[in-house]
């Protein structure tokens, strides 16, 4: 941990980074500090960390120009391995949101999850239309925030929420259908491994992804099927 | 009490093991070793297995000190693996079952590795890294299934190592991976290689083709030892990273490493560092149990048999593609 952050509260300690909350130029700010992983070669560690900071910053900026919501980038500090960005205080990960929903006895849950799936599918398509490959699409890397900050938050109404994509450390810019297909496949696996009450979530996401744009849709979906078949039916060789 | 015999021959190792509940009575193995620069092909591997299996069976029975009449169930590897070598073991297992008038049971090779690892290390509910010549998977148990959380999206880690050993013409005796590990110990100069992690999945084909394409150029600046070292450091860092992701995802604090690549001490060391940093525990086994063997098939088969699972003689076929998450885990209740 950087000496200068000692007085700050650790919001979360992840596998690769520690998150701190602070006030930067009068705004609530999240500091994401990627710490050294001792198991890997120091050269490799430096390269990976720099790459990921760069990827994250680059994709956030690109998302801004493409009108995709992400936390706003404030500052990048390579030497201290940190990124400073907008702190979204009122937020919930999609994972927690779904977990929360499944605890509620309500018939409209399925409806809400359908709306959410559509929102996710469209956002991912928007990323891909702009050649942004996220690289780590999971339900923990998507946040829901209220559209209108002043209204009282109702966490059960997806209509009143915005989707914010986060954690672009593994992201990169590429126009190939292969990378987009792998992105979708990674998400499918992540959705499959989370407990989701409405089992067709990924199907709905994929449908929204397809319907959002006509650009290259057929190739993308064919490629996605090819990638997932490769994963599931890989033969065993020597 | 269940006494089970297990036949394993999904790749170039032929193994026969006998277990009595949790006690190992016999663990015998023959390995088909190819000349440097060559991999093993299905037909030749099957020939090796069929030439050795009778002698090995006798050896296993002698070592165990039991008679065929005492055996409760004959187990064999149903898949995944190479068709022809799998078939050799399945045929001998079926013949034994008929001769001895015993029930037969086909075991998933990957599940065999997991259960063997749990037996030897006493890990309770670990996140499993299964790394071998044919497989690379991150597995965790959930509701009667061994679910795959992450895996390679192209070639297996062991396949990447084996094929790189062929590029360098390293010996295949005792195994290409072992010789890479020994060479890597003498490597000093680190070469930056492509690092490819996608969520909880990994990809190794890019690294391998990078090395294959540039080998002549690279050897001007780096020794073969440096390249082995750099390759290991890179691909193992990828494996440790996705294991940590899976642990974070599942909230798990145990890791079990199984499969042939699992006996690599550098991989175990790196995993150990990661675990100690997050207060988790690492479990690994040595080459007797990491590398394909008959005991794991006998033991996993015995577990299923004890839990009431049965297989009809007609169903005792083989399949080259058999996913870990296709098995209904009848013997675990947690």
Coordinates of C-alpha atoms in Angstrom, one line a residue:
Chain A
X1 CA 0.0 0.0 0.0
X2 CA 1.2 3.5 -0.8
X3 CA 2.2 5.4 2.4
X4 CA 0.1 8.3 1.3
X5 CA -3.1 6.2 1.3
X6 CA -2.7 4.9 4.8
X7 CA -5.3 7.2 6.2
X8 CA -7.9 6.2 3.6
X9 CA -10.4 3.5 4.1
X10 CA -10.1 0.4 1.9
X11 CA -13.4 0.0 0.1
X12 CA -12.5 -3.4 -1.3
X13 CA -9.5 -5.6 -1.7
X14 CA -9.7 -7.6 -4.9
X15 CA -7.4 -10.2 -6.3
X16 CA -5.3 -7.6 -8.2
X17 CA -6.2 -4.2 -6.8
X18 CA -7.2 -2.3 -3.7
X19 CA -9.9 0.3 -3.9
X20 CA -9.8 3.4 -1.8
X21 CA -12.3 6.2 -1.6
X22 CA -11.1 9.8 -1.3
X23 CA -12.0 13.3 -2.3
X24 CA -10.1 14.5 -5.3
X25 CA -10.6 18.1 -6.4
X26 CA -13.8 18.2 -4.6
X27 CA -15.3 15.1 -6.1
X28 CA -15.9 11.7 -4.5
X29 CA -13.1 9.6 -6.1
X30 CA -12.2 6.0 -6.3
X31 CA -8.5 5.1 -6.3
X32 CA -7.7 1.7 -7.8
X33 CA -4.2 0.6 -6.9
X34 CA -2.8 -2.5 -8.6
X35 CA -0.4 -4.1 -6.2
X36 CA 2.5 -6.3 -7.0
X37 CA 1.7 -10.0 -7.3
X38 CA 4.7 -11.8 -5.7
X39 CA 4.1 -15.1 -7.5
X40 CA 5.0 -13.7 -10.9
X41 CA 8.3 -12.6 -12.3
X42 CA 8.9 -8.9 -11.5
X43 CA 9.4 -8.0 -15.2
X44 CA 6.2 -9.8 -16.1
X45 CA 4.4 -8.1 -13.2
X46 CA 5.5 -4.7 -14.3
X47 CA 4.4 -5.3 -17.9
X48 CA 1.1 -6.7 -17.0
X49 CA 0.3 -3.9 -14.5
X50 CA 1.2 -1.2 -16.9
X51 CA -0.7 -2.8 -19.7
X52 CA -3.8 -3.1 -17.6
X53 CA -3.7 0.5 -16.4
X54 CA -3.3 1.6 -20.0
X55 CA -6.1 -0.6 -21.2
X56 CA -8.4 0.6 -18.5
X57 CA -7.7 4.2 -19.2
X58 CA -7.9 3.9 -22.9
X59 CA -11.2 2.0 -22.9
X60 CA -12.8 4.4 -20.5
X61 CA -12.0 7.3 -22.7
X62 CA -13.2 5.5 -25.8
X63 CA -16.4 4.6 -24.0
X64 CA -17.0 8.2 -23.3
X65 CA -16.8 9.2 -26.9
X66 CA -19.1 6.3 -27.8
X67 CA -21.6 7.4 -25.2
X68 CA -21.3 4.2 -23.1
X69 CA -21.5 4.8 -19.4
X70 CA -18.4 4.1 -17.3
X71 CA -16.9 5.9 -14.3
X72 CA -15.2 9.1 -15.4
X73 CA -11.4 9.0 -15.5
X74 CA -9.7 11.6 -13.4
X75 CA -6.0 10.7 -13.2
X76 CA -3.6 8.0 -14.2
X77 CA -0.4 7.5 -12.0
X78 CA 1.8 4.8 -13.6
X79 CA 4.6 5.1 -11.0
X80 CA 2.2 4.4 -8.1
X81 CA 0.2 1.9 -10.2
X82 CA -3.0 3.9 -9.7
X83 CA -6.1 5.1 -11.5
X84 CA -8.3 7.8 -10.0
X85 CA -11.9 7.7 -11.2
X86 CA -15.4 8.8 -10.4
X87 CA -16.8 7.0 -7.3
X88 CA -20.4 5.9 -7.8
X89 CA -21.7 5.8 -4.3
X90 CA -25.2 4.6 -5.1
X91 CA -24.5 1.5 -7.1
X92 CA -25.0 -2.2 -7.1
X93 CA -23.3 -4.9 -9.1
X94 CA -25.5 -6.8 -11.5
X95 CA -24.5 -9.9 -9.5
X96 CA -25.8 -8.5 -6.2
X97 CA -28.8 -7.1 -7.9
X98 CA -29.8 -10.5 -9.2
X99 CA -29.0 -12.1 -5.8
X100 CA -31.2 -9.5 -4.2
X101 CA -34.0 -10.1 -6.7
X102 CA -34.1 -13.8 -6.1
X103 CA -34.7 -13.1 -2.4
X104 CA -37.8 -11.1 -3.2
X105 CA -41.1 -12.9 -3.5
X106 CA -42.5 -11.1 -6.6
X107 CA -44.0 -12.2 -9.8
X108 CA -42.4 -9.4 -11.8
X109 CA -38.9 -10.6 -11.2
X110 CA -38.7 -12.5 -14.4
X111 CA -39.9 -9.3 -16.2
X112 CA -37.2 -7.2 -14.5
X113 CA -34.5 -9.7 -15.3
X114 CA -35.6 -9.7 -18.9
X115 CA -35.3 -5.9 -19.0
X116 CA -31.9 -6.1 -17.4
X117 CA -30.7 -8.7 -19.9
X118 CA -31.8 -6.5 -22.7
X119 CA -29.9 -3.6 -21.2
X120 CA -26.8 -5.7 -20.9
X121 CA -27.0 -7.1 -24.4
X122 CA -27.4 -3.6 -25.9
X123 CA -24.5 -2.2 -23.9
X124 CA -22.2 -5.0 -24.9
X125 CA -23.2 -4.5 -28.5
X126 CA -22.4 -0.8 -28.2
X127 CA -19.0 -1.7 -26.9
X128 CA -18.4 -4.1 -29.8
X129 CA -19.7 -1.6 -32.4
X130 CA -16.9 0.6 -31.2
X131 CA -14.4 -2.2 -31.3
X132 CA -14.0 -2.2 -27.5
X133 CA -13.4 -5.8 -26.3
X134 CA -14.0 -5.9 -22.5
X135 CA -12.1 -9.1 -21.9
X136 CA -13.6 -9.9 -18.6
X137 CA -17.4 -9.6 -18.9
X138 CA -19.0 -10.9 -15.7
X139 CA -22.0 -9.8 -13.6
X140 CA -19.6 -8.3 -11.1
X141 CA -18.1 -6.0 -13.7
X142 CA -21.4 -4.2 -14.4
X143 CA -22.9 -1.7 -12.1
X144 CA -26.5 -0.4 -11.8
X145 CA -26.9 3.2 -10.8
X146 CA -30.1 5.3 -10.5
X147 CA -30.8 7.4 -13.6
X148 CA -32.0 10.2 -11.5
X149 CA -29.8 10.9 -8.5
X150 CA -32.4 12.9 -6.7
X151 CA -35.2 10.4 -6.7
X152 CA -35.6 7.7 -4.1
X153 CA -33.9 4.6 -5.3
X154 CA -36.0 1.6 -6.0
X155 CA -33.6 -1.3 -6.7
X156 CA -36.4 -3.4 -8.1
X157 CA -37.2 -1.3 -11.1
X158 CA -34.6 -1.7 -13.8
X159 CA -36.3 1.0 -15.9
X160 CA -35.1 3.6 -13.5
X161 CA -31.5 2.4 -13.5
X162 CA -28.5 2.9 -15.8
X163 CA -25.9 0.2 -16.6
X164 CA -22.3 1.2 -16.0
X165 CA -19.4 -1.0 -17.3
X166 CA -16.4 -1.2 -15.1
X167 CA -13.0 -3.1 -14.8
X168 CA -11.5 -2.6 -18.2
X169 CA -8.1 -3.9 -17.2
X170 CA -8.3 -6.8 -19.6
X171 CA -9.9 -4.8 -22.4
X172 CA -8.4 -4.0 -25.7
X173 CA -9.4 -2.4 -29.0
X174 CA -10.0 -4.8 -31.9
X175 CA -12.3 -5.1 -34.8
X176 CA -12.2 -8.9 -35.3
X177 CA -15.3 -11.0 -34.9
X178 CA -13.2 -13.6 -33.1
X179 CA -12.4 -11.3 -30.2
X180 CA -16.0 -10.2 -29.9
X181 CA -17.2 -13.8 -30.0
X182 CA -14.8 -14.7 -27.2
X183 CA -16.1 -11.8 -25.2
X184 CA -19.6 -13.1 -25.4
X185 CA -18.5 -16.6 -24.6
X186 CA -16.7 -15.4 -21.5
X187 CA -19.9 -13.6 -20.4
X188 CA -21.9 -16.8 -21.0
X189 CA -19.7 -18.8 -18.8
X190 CA -19.8 -16.2 -16.1
X191 CA -23.6 -16.0 -16.2
X192 CA -23.8 -19.8 -16.1
X193 CA -21.7 -20.0 -13.0
X194 CA -23.7 -17.4 -11.0
X195 CA -27.0 -18.4 -9.5
X196 CA -29.6 -16.9 -11.7
X197 CA -33.2 -17.7 -11.0
X198 CA -34.4 -17.0 -14.6
X199 CA -32.3 -19.4 -16.5
X200 CA -32.6 -17.8 -20.0
X201 CA -30.6 -14.8 -19.0
X202 CA -27.8 -15.3 -21.5
X203 CA -30.3 -16.1 -24.2
X204 CA -32.0 -12.8 -23.6
X205 CA -28.7 -11.0 -23.6
X206 CA -27.7 -12.5 -26.9
X207 CA -31.0 -11.6 -28.4
X208 CA -30.7 -8.0 -27.4
X209 CA -27.2 -8.0 -28.7
X210 CA -28.4 -9.2 -32.1
X211 CA -31.3 -6.9 -32.4
X212 CA -29.4 -3.7 -31.5
X213 CA -27.7 -3.4 -34.8
X214 CA -27.7 -5.0 -38.2
X215 CA -24.0 -4.4 -38.7
X216 CA -22.3 -7.8 -39.2
X217 CA -24.7 -9.5 -36.8
X218 CA -24.8 -12.8 -38.7
X219 CA -21.0 -13.2 -38.7
X220 CA -20.8 -12.3 -35.1
X221 CA -23.3 -14.9 -34.0
X222 CA -21.9 -17.6 -36.2
X223 CA -18.4 -16.8 -34.8
X224 CA -19.8 -16.9 -31.3
X225 CA -21.3 -20.4 -31.9
X226 CA -18.0 -21.6 -33.3
X227 CA -16.1 -20.3 -30.3
X228 CA -18.5 -21.9 -27.8
X229 CA -18.4 -25.2 -29.7
X230 CA -14.6 -25.1 -29.6
X231 CA -14.7 -24.6 -25.9
X232 CA -17.2 -27.4 -25.2
X233 CA -16.1 -30.0 -27.6
X234 CA -12.4 -29.6 -27.6
X235 CA -10.7 -32.9 -28.5
X236 CA -7.9 -34.2 -26.3
X237 CA -4.6 -34.3 -28.2
X238 CA -1.3 -35.6 -26.8
Chain B
X1 CA -16.0 -52.3 2.1
X2 CA -15.4 -52.0 -1.7
X3 CA -12.4 -53.4 -3.5
X4 CA -12.0 -51.9 -7.0
X5 CA -9.6 -52.3 -9.9
X6 CA -9.1 -49.5 -12.3
X7 CA -7.7 -49.4 -15.9
X8 CA -6.4 -46.1 -17.2
X9 CA -5.0 -45.6 -20.7
X10 CA -6.5 -42.4 -22.1
X11 CA -3.1 -41.0 -23.3
X12 CA 0.4 -42.4 -23.3
X13 CA 0.3 -43.7 -19.8
X14 CA -1.0 -47.2 -19.1
X15 CA -2.0 -47.6 -15.4
X16 CA -3.7 -50.3 -13.3
X17 CA -4.5 -49.7 -9.7
X18 CA -6.4 -51.5 -7.0
X19 CA -8.0 -49.9 -4.0
X20 CA -9.8 -51.2 -0.9
X21 CA -11.9 -48.3 0.2
X22 CA -9.3 -45.6 0.9
X23 CA -6.3 -47.9 1.0
X24 CA -4.1 -48.3 -2.1
X25 CA -3.2 -51.9 -2.7
X26 CA -1.5 -51.6 -6.1
X27 CA -0.4 -48.7 -8.4
X28 CA 1.4 -49.9 -11.5
X29 CA 2.2 -48.0 -14.6
X30 CA 4.0 -48.2 -18.0
X31 CA 4.7 -45.1 -20.1
X32 CA 4.9 -45.0 -23.9
X33 CA 7.9 -42.8 -24.6
X34 CA 8.5 -41.4 -28.1
X35 CA 11.8 -40.2 -29.6
X36 CA 12.8 -36.5 -29.1
X37 CA 10.9 -34.2 -31.5
X38 CA 8.0 -36.6 -31.8
X39 CA 4.6 -36.7 -30.0
X40 CA 2.6 -39.9 -29.4
X41 CA 0.0 -41.0 -32.0
X42 CA -3.2 -42.9 -31.2
X43 CA -2.3 -46.1 -33.2
X44 CA 1.2 -46.6 -31.7
X45 CA 0.0 -45.7 -28.2
X46 CA -2.7 -48.3 -28.4
X47 CA -0.2 -50.8 -29.6
X48 CA 2.0 -50.0 -26.6
X49 CA -0.9 -50.4 -24.3
X50 CA -2.1 -53.8 -25.7
X51 CA 1.5 -55.1 -25.6
X52 CA 1.9 -54.2 -21.9
X53 CA -1.6 -54.6 -20.4
X54 CA -1.5 -58.3 -19.5
X55 CA 1.8 -58.2 -17.8
X56 CA 0.8 -55.0 -16.0
X57 CA -2.5 -56.6 -14.8
X58 CA -0.5 -59.6 -13.4
X59 CA 1.9 -57.2 -11.7
X60 CA -1.0 -55.2 -10.1
X61 CA -2.7 -58.4 -8.8
X62 CA 0.6 -59.7 -7.4
X63 CA 1.4 -56.3 -5.8
X64 CA -2.1 -56.1 -4.2
X65 CA -2.1 -59.6 -2.8
X66 CA -5.8 -60.1 -3.6
X67 CA -7.5 -62.6 -6.0
X68 CA -9.9 -61.5 -8.7
X69 CA -12.7 -63.1 -6.7
X70 CA -12.3 -60.5 -4.0
X71 CA -12.9 -57.5 -6.4
X72 CA -16.3 -55.9 -6.2
X73 CA -16.2 -53.7 -9.3
X74 CA -14.0 -53.4 -12.4
X75 CA -13.5 -49.7 -13.4
X76 CA -12.0 -48.2 -16.5
X77 CA -11.6 -44.8 -18.1
X78 CA -14.6 -44.1 -20.3
X79 CA -13.1 -40.8 -21.5
X80 CA -12.0 -38.2 -22.4
X81 CA -8.9 -39.3 -24.3
X82 CA -7.6 -40.8 -27.4
X83 CA -10.0 -43.3 -28.9
X84 CA -7.7 -46.3 -29.7
X85 CA -5.8 -46.3 -26.4
X86 CA -9.0 -45.9 -24.4
X87 CA -10.5 -48.9 -26.3
X88 CA -7.6 -51.2 -25.3
X89 CA -8.3 -50.7 -21.6
X90 CA -12.1 -50.8 -22.1
X91 CA -11.8 -54.2 -23.9
X92 CA -9.6 -55.7 -21.2
X93 CA -11.8 -54.3 -18.4
X94 CA -14.9 -55.7 -20.1
X95 CA -13.2 -59.1 -20.5
X96 CA -12.2 -59.2 -16.9
X97 CA -15.7 -58.2 -15.7
X98 CA -17.1 -61.1 -17.7
X99 CA -14.4 -63.6 -16.7
X100 CA -14.7 -62.7 -13.0
X101 CA -18.5 -62.1 -13.2
X102 CA -18.1 -58.7 -11.7
X103 CA -20.0 -55.4 -12.4
X104 CA -18.3 -52.9 -14.7
X105 CA -18.1 -49.1 -14.2
X106 CA -16.8 -46.4 -16.6
X107 CA -15.1 -43.4 -15.0
X108 CA -14.6 -39.8 -16.2
X109 CA -10.8 -39.3 -16.3
X110 CA -11.0 -35.7 -15.0
X111 CA -13.2 -36.7 -12.1
X112 CA -10.7 -39.5 -11.3
X113 CA -8.0 -36.9 -11.0
X114 CA -10.1 -34.7 -8.7
X115 CA -11.1 -37.6 -6.3
X116 CA -7.6 -39.0 -6.2
X117 CA -6.3 -35.5 -5.3
X118 CA -8.9 -35.1 -2.5
X119 CA -8.1 -38.5 -1.1
X120 CA -4.4 -38.0 -1.0
X121 CA -4.4 -34.4 0.3
X122 CA -7.5 -34.5 2.4
X123 CA -8.7 -31.2 0.8
X124 CA -12.4 -30.8 1.7
X125 CA -13.9 -28.6 -0.9
X126 CA -11.1 -27.1 -3.0
X127 CA -11.1 -25.0 -6.2
X128 CA -9.4 -27.5 -8.5
X129 CA -6.8 -26.6 -11.1
X130 CA -6.6 -29.6 -13.5
X131 CA -3.6 -29.3 -15.8
X132 CA -2.4 -32.0 -18.1
X133 CA -1.4 -32.7 -21.7
X134 CA -5.1 -32.8 -22.8
X135 CA -6.8 -30.6 -20.3
X136 CA -6.6 -27.2 -18.5
X137 CA -9.6 -26.5 -16.3
X138 CA -10.5 -24.6 -13.2
X139 CA -13.2 -26.6 -11.4
X140 CA -15.3 -26.1 -8.3
X141 CA -18.0 -28.4 -6.9
X142 CA -21.5 -27.1 -6.8
X143 CA -24.7 -29.1 -6.3
X144 CA -23.7 -32.5 -7.4
X145 CA -21.6 -31.3 -10.3
X146 CA -17.9 -30.4 -10.8
X147 CA -18.5 -27.2 -12.6
X148 CA -15.9 -25.7 -15.0
X149 CA -15.3 -22.1 -14.2
X150 CA -12.4 -21.5 -16.5
X151 CA -10.5 -23.4 -19.1
X152 CA -8.3 -23.1 -22.0
X153 CA -10.0 -21.8 -25.2
X154 CA -7.6 -23.6 -27.4
X155 CA -4.8 -26.0 -26.5
X156 CA -4.0 -27.5 -23.1
X157 CA -1.1 -26.2 -21.0
X158 CA 0.7 -29.6 -21.1
X159 CA 0.2 -29.7 -24.9
X160 CA 1.9 -26.3 -25.1
X161 CA 4.8 -27.5 -23.0
X162 CA 5.1 -30.9 -24.9
X163 CA 5.1 -29.1 -28.3
X164 CA 7.6 -26.6 -27.2
X165 CA 9.9 -29.4 -26.0
X166 CA 9.6 -30.8 -29.5
X167 CA 10.7 -27.5 -31.0
X168 CA 13.8 -27.6 -28.8
X169 CA 14.2 -31.4 -29.4
X170 CA 14.2 -32.1 -25.7
X171 CA 13.9 -35.7 -24.6
X172 CA 10.5 -37.2 -23.9
X173 CA 12.0 -39.4 -21.1
X174 CA 10.6 -39.4 -18.5
X175 CA 8.3 -36.7 -19.9
X176 CA 8.8 -33.5 -22.0
X177 CA 7.3 -31.4 -19.2
X178 CA 9.8 -32.7 -16.6
X179 CA 12.7 -31.9 -18.9
X180 CA 11.4 -28.4 -19.5
X181 CA 11.2 -28.0 -15.7
X182 CA 14.8 -29.0 -15.2
X183 CA 16.0 -26.8 -18.0
X184 CA 14.0 -23.9 -16.7
X185 CA 15.9 -24.1 -13.4
X186 CA 19.1 -23.0 -15.2
X187 CA 17.4 -20.2 -17.1
X188 CA 18.2 -16.6 -16.1
X189 CA 17.2 -14.2 -18.9
X190 CA 13.5 -13.5 -19.0
X191 CA 11.8 -13.1 -22.4
X192 CA 8.5 -11.2 -22.5
X193 CA 6.0 -13.5 -24.1
X194 CA 2.3 -13.0 -25.1
X195 CA 0.2 -13.2 -21.9
X196 CA -3.4 -14.2 -22.7
X197 CA -6.1 -14.3 -20.0
X198 CA -9.7 -13.7 -20.9
X199 CA -11.9 -13.6 -17.9
X200 CA -11.4 -17.0 -16.2
X201 CA -10.2 -18.5 -19.5
X202 CA -6.7 -18.7 -20.9
X203 CA -5.2 -19.3 -24.3
X204 CA -1.9 -20.9 -25.1
X205 CA -1.8 -21.3 -28.8
X206 CA -0.6 -17.7 -29.4
X207 CA 2.5 -18.2 -27.1
X208 CA 3.3 -21.5 -28.8
X209 CA 3.1 -20.2 -32.4
X210 CA 5.1 -17.1 -31.3
X211 CA 7.9 -19.4 -30.0
X212 CA 7.6 -21.8 -33.0
X213 CA 7.9 -19.0 -35.6
X214 CA 10.7 -17.1 -33.9
X215 CA 12.8 -20.0 -32.5
X216 CA 15.8 -19.5 -34.7
X217 CA 16.0 -15.8 -34.0
X218 CA 15.4 -16.3 -30.3
X219 CA 18.1 -18.9 -29.9
X220 CA 20.6 -16.2 -31.0
X221 CA 19.9 -14.2 -28.0
X222 CA 18.6 -16.6 -25.5
X223 CA 19.7 -20.1 -24.4
X224 CA 17.1 -23.0 -24.5
X225 CA 17.1 -22.8 -20.7
X226 CA 16.2 -19.2 -20.8
X227 CA 13.3 -20.0 -23.1
X228 CA 12.0 -22.8 -20.9
X229 CA 12.2 -20.5 -17.9
X230 CA 10.4 -17.7 -19.6
X231 CA 7.7 -20.0 -21.0
X232 CA 7.1 -21.6 -17.5
X233 CA 7.0 -18.2 -15.8
X234 CA 4.5 -16.9 -18.3
X235 CA 2.1 -19.7 -18.6
X236 CA 2.1 -20.6 -14.9
X237 CA 1.4 -16.9 -14.0
X238 CA -1.7 -17.2 -16.3
X239 CA -2.8 -20.3 -14.5
X240 CA -2.3 -18.9 -11.0
X241 CA -4.1 -15.7 -12.0
X242 CA -7.3 -17.5 -13.3
X243 CA -7.2 -19.8 -10.2
X244 CA -7.2 -16.7 -8.0
X245 CA -10.1 -15.3 -10.0
X246 CA -12.1 -18.5 -9.6
X247 CA -11.4 -18.6 -5.8
X248 CA -12.5 -15.0 -5.5
X249 CA -15.6 -15.8 -7.5
X250 CA -16.5 -18.9 -5.4
X251 CA -15.3 -17.5 -2.0
X252 CA -13.0 -20.6 -1.7
X253 CA -9.9 -20.8 0.5
X254 CA -8.5 -24.1 -0.8
X255 CA -6.7 -25.0 -4.0
X256 CA -6.0 -28.5 -5.3
X257 CA -3.7 -29.0 -8.2
X258 CA -4.1 -32.2 -10.2
X259 CA -3.0 -33.6 -13.5
X260 CA 0.4 -34.3 -15.0
X261 CA 1.5 -30.6 -15.1
X262 CA 0.5 -30.4 -11.4
X263 CA 3.7 -32.1 -10.3
X264 CA 5.7 -29.2 -11.6
X265 CA 7.3 -27.7 -8.5
X266 CA 7.6 -24.2 -9.9
X267 CA 3.8 -24.2 -10.6
X268 CA 3.2 -25.4 -7.0
X269 CA 5.6 -22.8 -5.6
X270 CA 3.8 -19.9 -7.5
X271 CA 0.4 -21.2 -6.5
X272 CA 1.7 -21.4 -2.9
X273 CA 2.8 -17.7 -2.9
X274 CA -0.6 -16.7 -4.2
X275 CA -2.4 -18.7 -1.6
X276 CA -0.3 -17.4 1.3
X277 CA -1.1 -13.9 0.2
X278 CA -4.8 -14.5 0.5
X279 CA -4.7 -16.8 3.5
X280 CA -5.7 -19.9 1.5
X281 CA -4.3 -23.4 1.5
X282 CA -2.6 -25.2 -1.3
X283 CA -2.9 -29.0 -1.9
X284 CA -0.8 -30.9 -4.4
X285 CA 0.4 -34.4 -5.0
X286 CA 3.6 -35.9 -6.4
X287 CA 4.2 -37.7 -9.7
X288 CA 2.8 -41.1 -8.3
X289 CA -0.7 -39.6 -8.3
X290 CA -0.5 -36.4 -10.4
X291 CA 0.3 -38.3 -13.5
X292 CA -2.4 -40.5 -15.0
X293 CA -2.7 -43.8 -13.0
X294 CA -5.1 -46.7 -12.4
X295 CA -5.7 -45.9 -8.8
X296 CA -7.6 -42.7 -9.5
X297 CA -9.9 -44.6 -11.8
X298 CA -10.4 -47.4 -9.3
X299 CA -11.0 -45.0 -6.4
X300 CA -13.4 -42.7 -8.3
X301 CA -15.3 -45.8 -9.6
X302 CA -15.5 -47.2 -6.1
X303 CA -16.9 -43.9 -4.7
X304 CA -19.7 -44.0 -7.3
X305 CA -20.3 -47.7 -6.8
X306 CA -20.6 -47.2 -3.1
X307 CA -23.1 -44.4 -3.6
X308 CA -25.2 -46.8 -5.7
X309 CA -24.3 -45.8 -9.2
X310 CA -24.3 -48.6 -11.7
X311 CA -23.5 -49.1 -15.3
X312 CA -25.0 -51.7 -17.6
X313 CA -22.6 -53.8 -19.6
X314 CA -24.1 -52.4 -22.8
X315 CA -23.3 -48.9 -21.6
X316 CA -19.6 -49.6 -21.0
X317 CA -18.4 -47.9 -24.1
X318 CA -15.8 -45.2 -24.5
X319 CA -16.0 -41.6 -25.6
X320 CA -13.2 -39.3 -26.7
X321 CA -15.1 -36.2 -25.5
X322 CA -16.5 -36.4 -22.0
X323 CA -16.8 -33.2 -20.0
X324 CA -16.1 -33.0 -16.3
X325 CA -19.5 -31.3 -15.8
X326 CA -21.4 -34.1 -17.5
X327 CA -20.9 -36.4 -14.4
X328 CA -23.6 -36.5 -11.8
X329 CA -21.6 -36.6 -8.5
X330 CA -23.7 -39.1 -6.5
X331 CA -21.1 -39.6 -3.8
X332 CA -21.0 -36.0 -2.4
X333 CA -23.8 -34.6 -0.3
X334 CA -22.4 -31.1 0.5

